[in-house]
PDB file of C-alpha atoms in Angstrom:
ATOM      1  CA  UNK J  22     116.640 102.736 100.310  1.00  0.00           C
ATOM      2  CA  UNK J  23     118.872 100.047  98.801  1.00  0.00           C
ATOM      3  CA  UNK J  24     118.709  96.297  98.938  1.00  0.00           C
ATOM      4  CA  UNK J  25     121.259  93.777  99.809  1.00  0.00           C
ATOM      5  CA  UNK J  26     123.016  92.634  96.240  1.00  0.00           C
ATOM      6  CA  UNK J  27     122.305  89.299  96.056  1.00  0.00           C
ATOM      7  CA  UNK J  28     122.203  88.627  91.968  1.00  0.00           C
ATOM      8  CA  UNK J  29     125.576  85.992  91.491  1.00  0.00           C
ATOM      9  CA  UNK J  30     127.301  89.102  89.108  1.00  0.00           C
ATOM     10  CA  UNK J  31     126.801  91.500  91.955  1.00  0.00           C
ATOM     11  CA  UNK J  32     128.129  94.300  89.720  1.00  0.00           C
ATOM     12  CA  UNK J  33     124.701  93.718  87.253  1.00  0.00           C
ATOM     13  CA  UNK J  34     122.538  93.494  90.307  1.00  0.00           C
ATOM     14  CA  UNK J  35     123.615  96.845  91.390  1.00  0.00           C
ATOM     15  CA  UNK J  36     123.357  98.515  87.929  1.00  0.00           C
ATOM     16  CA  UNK J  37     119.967  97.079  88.093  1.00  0.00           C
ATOM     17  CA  UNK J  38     119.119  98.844  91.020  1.00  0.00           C
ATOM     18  CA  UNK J  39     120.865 102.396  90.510  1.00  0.00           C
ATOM     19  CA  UNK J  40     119.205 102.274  86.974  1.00  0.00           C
ATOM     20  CA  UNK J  41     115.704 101.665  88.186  1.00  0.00           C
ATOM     21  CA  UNK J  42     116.035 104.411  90.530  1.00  0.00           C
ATOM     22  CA  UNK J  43     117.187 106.713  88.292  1.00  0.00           C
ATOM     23  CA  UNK J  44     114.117 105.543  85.977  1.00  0.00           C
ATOM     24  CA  UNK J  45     111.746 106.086  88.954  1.00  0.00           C
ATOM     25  CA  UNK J  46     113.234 109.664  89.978  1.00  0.00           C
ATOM     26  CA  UNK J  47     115.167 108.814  92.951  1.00  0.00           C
ATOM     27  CA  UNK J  48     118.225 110.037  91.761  1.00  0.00           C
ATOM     28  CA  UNK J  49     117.241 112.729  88.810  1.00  0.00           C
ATOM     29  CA  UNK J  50     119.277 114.226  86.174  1.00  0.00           C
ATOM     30  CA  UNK J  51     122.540 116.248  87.358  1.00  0.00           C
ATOM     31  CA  UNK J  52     122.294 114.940  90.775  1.00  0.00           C
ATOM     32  CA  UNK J  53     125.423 112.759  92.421  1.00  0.00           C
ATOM     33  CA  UNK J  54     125.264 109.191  93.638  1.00  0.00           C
ATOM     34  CA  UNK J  55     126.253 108.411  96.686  1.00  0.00           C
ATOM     35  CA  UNK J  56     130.012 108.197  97.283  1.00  0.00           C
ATOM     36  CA  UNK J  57     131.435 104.581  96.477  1.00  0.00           C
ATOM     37  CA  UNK J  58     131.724 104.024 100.434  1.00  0.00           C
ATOM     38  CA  UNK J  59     128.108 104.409 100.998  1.00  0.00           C
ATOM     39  CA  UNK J  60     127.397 102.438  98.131  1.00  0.00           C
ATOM     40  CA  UNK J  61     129.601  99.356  98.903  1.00  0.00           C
ATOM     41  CA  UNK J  62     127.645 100.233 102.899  1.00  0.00           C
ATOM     42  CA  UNK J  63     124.430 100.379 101.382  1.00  0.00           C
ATOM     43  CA  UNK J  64     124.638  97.141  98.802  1.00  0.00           C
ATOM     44  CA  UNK J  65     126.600  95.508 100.854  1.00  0.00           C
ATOM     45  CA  UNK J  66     129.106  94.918  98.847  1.00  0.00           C
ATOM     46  CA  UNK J  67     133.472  95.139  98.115  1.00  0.00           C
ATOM     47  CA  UNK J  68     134.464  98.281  96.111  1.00  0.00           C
ATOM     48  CA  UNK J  69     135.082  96.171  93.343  1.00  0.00           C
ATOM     49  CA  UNK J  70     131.398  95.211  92.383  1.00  0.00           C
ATOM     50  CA  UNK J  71     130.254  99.079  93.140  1.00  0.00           C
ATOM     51  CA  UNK J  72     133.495 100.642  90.945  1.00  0.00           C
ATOM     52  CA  UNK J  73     132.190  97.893  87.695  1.00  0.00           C
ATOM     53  CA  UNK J  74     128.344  99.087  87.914  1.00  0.00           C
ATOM     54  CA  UNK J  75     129.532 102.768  87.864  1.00  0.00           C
ATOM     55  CA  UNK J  76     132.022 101.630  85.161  1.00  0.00           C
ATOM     56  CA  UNK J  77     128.769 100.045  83.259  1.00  0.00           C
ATOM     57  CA  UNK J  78     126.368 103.004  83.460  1.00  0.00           C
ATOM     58  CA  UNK J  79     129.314 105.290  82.702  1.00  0.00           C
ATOM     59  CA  UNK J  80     129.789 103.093  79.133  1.00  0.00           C
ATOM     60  CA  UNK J  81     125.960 103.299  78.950  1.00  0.00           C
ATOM     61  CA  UNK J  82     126.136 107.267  79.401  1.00  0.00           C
ATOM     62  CA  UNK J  83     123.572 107.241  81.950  1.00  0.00           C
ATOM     63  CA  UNK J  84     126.280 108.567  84.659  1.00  0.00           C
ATOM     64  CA  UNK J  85     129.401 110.235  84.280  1.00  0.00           C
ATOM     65  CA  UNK J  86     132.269 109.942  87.180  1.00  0.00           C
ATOM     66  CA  UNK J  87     134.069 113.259  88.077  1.00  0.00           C
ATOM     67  CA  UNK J  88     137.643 112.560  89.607  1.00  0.00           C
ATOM     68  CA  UNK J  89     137.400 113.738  93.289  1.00  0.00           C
ATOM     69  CA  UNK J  90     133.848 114.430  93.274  1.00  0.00           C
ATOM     70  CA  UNK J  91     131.930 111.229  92.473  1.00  0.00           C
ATOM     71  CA  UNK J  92     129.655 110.496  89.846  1.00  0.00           C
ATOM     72  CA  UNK J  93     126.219 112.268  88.534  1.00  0.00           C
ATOM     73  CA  UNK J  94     123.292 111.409  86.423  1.00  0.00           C
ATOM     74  CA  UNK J  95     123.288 112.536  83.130  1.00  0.00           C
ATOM     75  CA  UNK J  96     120.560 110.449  81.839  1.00  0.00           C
ATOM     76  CA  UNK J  97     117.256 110.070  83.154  1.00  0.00           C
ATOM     77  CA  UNK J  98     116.125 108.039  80.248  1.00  0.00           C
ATOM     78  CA  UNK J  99     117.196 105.109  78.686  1.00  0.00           C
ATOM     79  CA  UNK J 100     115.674 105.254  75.283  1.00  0.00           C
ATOM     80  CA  UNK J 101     117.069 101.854  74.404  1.00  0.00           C
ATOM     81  CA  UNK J 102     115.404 100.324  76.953  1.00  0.00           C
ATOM     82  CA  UNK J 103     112.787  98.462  75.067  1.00  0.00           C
ATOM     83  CA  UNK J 104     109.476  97.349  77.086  1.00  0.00           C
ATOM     84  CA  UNK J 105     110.878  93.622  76.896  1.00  0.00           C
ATOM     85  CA  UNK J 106     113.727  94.834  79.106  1.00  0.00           C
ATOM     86  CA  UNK J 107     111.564  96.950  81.081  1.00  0.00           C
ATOM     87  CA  UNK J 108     109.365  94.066  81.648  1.00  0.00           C
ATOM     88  CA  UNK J 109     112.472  91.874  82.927  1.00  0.00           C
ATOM     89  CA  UNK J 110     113.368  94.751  85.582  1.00  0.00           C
ATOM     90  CA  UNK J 111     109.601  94.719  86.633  1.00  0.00           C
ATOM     91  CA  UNK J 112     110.306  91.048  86.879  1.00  0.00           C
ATOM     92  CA  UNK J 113     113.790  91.020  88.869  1.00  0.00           C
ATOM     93  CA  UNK J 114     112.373  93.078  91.287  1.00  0.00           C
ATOM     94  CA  UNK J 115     109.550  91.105  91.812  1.00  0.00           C
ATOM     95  CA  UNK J 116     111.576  87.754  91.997  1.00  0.00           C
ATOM     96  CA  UNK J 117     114.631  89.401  94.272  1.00  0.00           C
ATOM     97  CA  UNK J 118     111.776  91.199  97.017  1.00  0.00           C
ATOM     98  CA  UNK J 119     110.694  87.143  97.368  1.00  0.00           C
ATOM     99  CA  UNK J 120     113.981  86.629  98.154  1.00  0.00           C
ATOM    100  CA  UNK J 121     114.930  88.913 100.278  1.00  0.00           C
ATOM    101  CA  UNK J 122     111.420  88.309 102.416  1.00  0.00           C
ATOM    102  CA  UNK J 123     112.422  84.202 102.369  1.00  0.00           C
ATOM    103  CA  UNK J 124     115.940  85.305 103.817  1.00  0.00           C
ATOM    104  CA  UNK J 125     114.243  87.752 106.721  1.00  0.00           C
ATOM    105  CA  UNK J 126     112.255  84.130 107.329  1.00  0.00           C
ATOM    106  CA  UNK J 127     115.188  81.827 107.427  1.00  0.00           C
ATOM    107  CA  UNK J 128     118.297  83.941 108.592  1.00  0.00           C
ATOM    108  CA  UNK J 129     117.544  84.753 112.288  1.00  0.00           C
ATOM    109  CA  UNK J 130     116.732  81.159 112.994  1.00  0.00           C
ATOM    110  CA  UNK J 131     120.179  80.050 110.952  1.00  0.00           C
ATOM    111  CA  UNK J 132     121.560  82.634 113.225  1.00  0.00           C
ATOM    112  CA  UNK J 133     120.266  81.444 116.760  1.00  0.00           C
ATOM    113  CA  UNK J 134     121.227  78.073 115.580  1.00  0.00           C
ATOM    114  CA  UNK J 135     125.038  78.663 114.524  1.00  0.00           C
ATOM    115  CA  UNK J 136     124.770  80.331 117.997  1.00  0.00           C
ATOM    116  CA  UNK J 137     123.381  77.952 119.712  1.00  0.00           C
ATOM    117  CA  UNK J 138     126.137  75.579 118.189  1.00  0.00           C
ATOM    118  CA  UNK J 139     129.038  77.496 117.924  1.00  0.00           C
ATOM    119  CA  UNK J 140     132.307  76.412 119.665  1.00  0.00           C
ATOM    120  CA  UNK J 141     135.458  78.351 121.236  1.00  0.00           C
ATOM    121  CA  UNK J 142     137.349  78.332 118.239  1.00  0.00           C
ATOM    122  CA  UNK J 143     134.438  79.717 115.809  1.00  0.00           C
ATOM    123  CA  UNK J 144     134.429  82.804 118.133  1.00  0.00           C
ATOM    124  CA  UNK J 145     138.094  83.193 118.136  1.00  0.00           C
ATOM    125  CA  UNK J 146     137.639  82.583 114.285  1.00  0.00           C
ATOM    126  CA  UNK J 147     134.729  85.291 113.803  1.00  0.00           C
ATOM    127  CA  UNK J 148     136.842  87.514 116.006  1.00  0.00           C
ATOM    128  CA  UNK J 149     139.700  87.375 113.853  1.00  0.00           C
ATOM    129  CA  UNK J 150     137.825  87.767 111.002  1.00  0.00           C
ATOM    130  CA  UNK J 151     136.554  90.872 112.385  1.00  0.00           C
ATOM    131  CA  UNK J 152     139.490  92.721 113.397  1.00  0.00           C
ATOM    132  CA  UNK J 153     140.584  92.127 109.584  1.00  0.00           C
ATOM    133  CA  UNK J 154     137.208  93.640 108.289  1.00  0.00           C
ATOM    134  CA  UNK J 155     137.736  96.768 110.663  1.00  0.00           C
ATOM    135  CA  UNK J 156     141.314  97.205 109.882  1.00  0.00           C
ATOM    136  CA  UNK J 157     140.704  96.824 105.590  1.00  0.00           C
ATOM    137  CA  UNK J 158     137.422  99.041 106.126  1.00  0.00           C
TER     138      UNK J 158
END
């Protein structure tokens, strides 16, 4: 359903994403996003990227954020979303599906590589690092 944030302002690539889908009916008028834990899951992303896009559409009133409860669409049209905007959505999409298939190419064989290479002390390292993403998450 959602992509991998990859834009470098990782907030703007996910209000990208949550507004096309709320253009294209995925999420419709009066309906709640997913919670900001399955958000920052789903993007791939800290809280603090997914908590500024929700901050963005909220300014934009195209959600609004209930305290306890999460936040729901309110707006299921942007009417000051010009076609030249539109156009650069169409256009974003188009350019961050390329990069997501050239990253499907090239990770698995960075991956058998780094493992193929790896030493003692990067697995102590990645297992380090993991214990601190368990305990934060």
């Amino acid at each position: 359903m959602f992509d991998k944030a990859m834009n470098s302002t990782l907030s703007q690539d996910i209000v990208a994403q949550l507004s096309k889908m709320i253009l294209e009916g995925t999420f419709k008028k009066g309906q709640f996003l997913p919670s900001e834990a399955k958000l920052c899951e789903q993007f791939g992303v800290s809280r603090t990227p997914v908590r500024s896009a929700l901050k963005i559409l909220s300014q934009r009133k195209i959600i609004e954020t209930k305290q306890g409860r999460g936040s729901v669409v309110i707006s299921d049209s942007f009417p000051y979303l010009n076609d030249g905007l539109r156009a650069k959505i169409a256009e974003y999409e188009s350019n961050f599906q390329y990069a997501a298939s050239v990253r499907r190419m090239l990770e698995p064989q960075i991956a058998f590589q780094a493992a193929c290479t790896r030493t003692e002390k990067d697995v102590e390292d990645l297992e380090r690092i993991l214990e601190i993403c368990v305990s934060e998450f």
